[in-house]
Amino acid sequence: MSRPASIVVRDLGTQDYLPVYEAMSRFTAGRDEHSADEFWLVEHPPVFT
């Protein structure tokens, strides 16, 4: 029987969009079949358009 997959939860608080997007892109690019899944909790400052 296989083990359940582990998930890393990251509570990043409030951060600007671009640095988090870039970090998530680097994380995704560096993943392989042995990488744990990650769930990122982040709030971005309001943007008015």
PDB file of C-alpha atoms in Angstrom:
ATOM      1  CA  MET A   1       0.000   0.000   0.000  1.00  0.00           C
ATOM      2  CA  SER A   2       1.377   3.435  -0.890  1.00  0.00           C
ATOM      3  CA  ARG A   3       1.830   6.256   1.601  1.00  0.00           C
ATOM      4  CA  PRO A   4      -0.405   9.302   1.292  1.00  0.00           C
ATOM      5  CA  ALA A   5       1.285  12.262  -0.355  1.00  0.00           C
ATOM      6  CA  SER A   6       2.550  14.959   1.963  1.00  0.00           C
ATOM      7  CA  ILE A   7       1.560  18.566   1.381  1.00  0.00           C
ATOM      8  CA  VAL A   8       3.586  21.514   2.629  1.00  0.00           C
ATOM      9  CA  VAL A   9       1.423  24.471   3.694  1.00  0.00           C
ATOM     10  CA  ARG A  10       3.056  27.883   3.454  1.00  0.00           C
ATOM     11  CA  ASP A  11       1.285  30.815   5.107  1.00  0.00           C
ATOM     12  CA  LEU A  12       2.967  33.788   3.449  1.00  0.00           C
ATOM     13  CA  GLY A  13       0.756  36.509   4.900  1.00  0.00           C
ATOM     14  CA  THR A  14       0.283  39.689   2.861  1.00  0.00           C
ATOM     15  CA  GLN A  15       2.824  40.139   0.072  1.00  0.00           C
ATOM     16  CA  ASP A  16       3.060  41.900  -3.269  1.00  0.00           C
ATOM     17  CA  TYR A  17       1.920  39.863  -6.254  1.00  0.00           C
ATOM     18  CA  LEU A  18       5.046  39.848  -8.437  1.00  0.00           C
ATOM     19  CA  PRO A  19       7.608  38.463  -5.930  1.00  0.00           C
ATOM     20  CA  VAL A  20       5.229  35.656  -4.942  1.00  0.00           C
ATOM     21  CA  TYR A  21       4.457  34.872  -8.592  1.00  0.00           C
ATOM     22  CA  GLU A  22       8.192  34.699  -9.369  1.00  0.00           C
ATOM     23  CA  ALA A  23       8.873  32.468  -6.339  1.00  0.00           C
ATOM     24  CA  MET A  24       6.017  30.162  -7.302  1.00  0.00           C
ATOM     25  CA  SER A  25       7.319  29.987 -10.883  1.00  0.00           C
ATOM     26  CA  ARG A  26      10.807  29.028  -9.635  1.00  0.00           C
ATOM     27  CA  PHE A  27       9.328  26.418  -7.298  1.00  0.00           C
ATOM     28  CA  THR A  28       7.249  24.920 -10.118  1.00  0.00           C
ATOM     29  CA  ALA A  29      10.177  24.867 -12.574  1.00  0.00           C
ATOM     30  CA  GLY A  30      12.375  23.048 -10.046  1.00  0.00           C
ATOM     31  CA  ARG A  31       9.890  20.316  -9.163  1.00  0.00           C
ATOM     32  CA  ASP A  32      10.276  16.660 -10.025  1.00  0.00           C
ATOM     33  CA  GLU A  33       8.364  13.477  -9.213  1.00  0.00           C
ATOM     34  CA  HIS A  34       9.823  13.445  -5.677  1.00  0.00           C
ATOM     35  CA  SER A  35       8.854  17.021  -4.771  1.00  0.00           C
ATOM     36  CA  ALA A  36       6.185  17.460  -2.129  1.00  0.00           C
ATOM     37  CA  ASP A  37       3.083  19.352  -3.172  1.00  0.00           C
ATOM     38  CA  GLU A  38       2.754  22.830  -1.694  1.00  0.00           C
ATOM     39  CA  PHE A  39      -0.302  24.908  -0.823  1.00  0.00           C
ATOM     40  CA  TRP A  40       0.519  28.613  -0.653  1.00  0.00           C
ATOM     41  CA  LEU A  41      -1.720  30.911   1.370  1.00  0.00           C
ATOM     42  CA  VAL A  42      -1.112  34.542   0.443  1.00  0.00           C
ATOM     43  CA  GLU A  43      -3.044  37.780   0.386  1.00  0.00           C
ATOM     44  CA  HIS A  44      -2.070  40.572  -1.971  1.00  0.00           C
ATOM     45  CA  PRO A  45      -2.565  44.258  -1.224  1.00  0.00           C
ATOM     46  CA  PRO A  46      -5.632  45.742  -2.945  1.00  0.00           C
ATOM     47  CA  VAL A  47      -5.233  46.923  -6.530  1.00  0.00           C
ATOM     48  CA  PHE A  48      -7.490  49.604  -7.927  1.00  0.00           C
ATOM     49  CA  THR A  49      -8.121  49.575 -11.665  1.00  0.00           C
TER      50      THR A  49
END
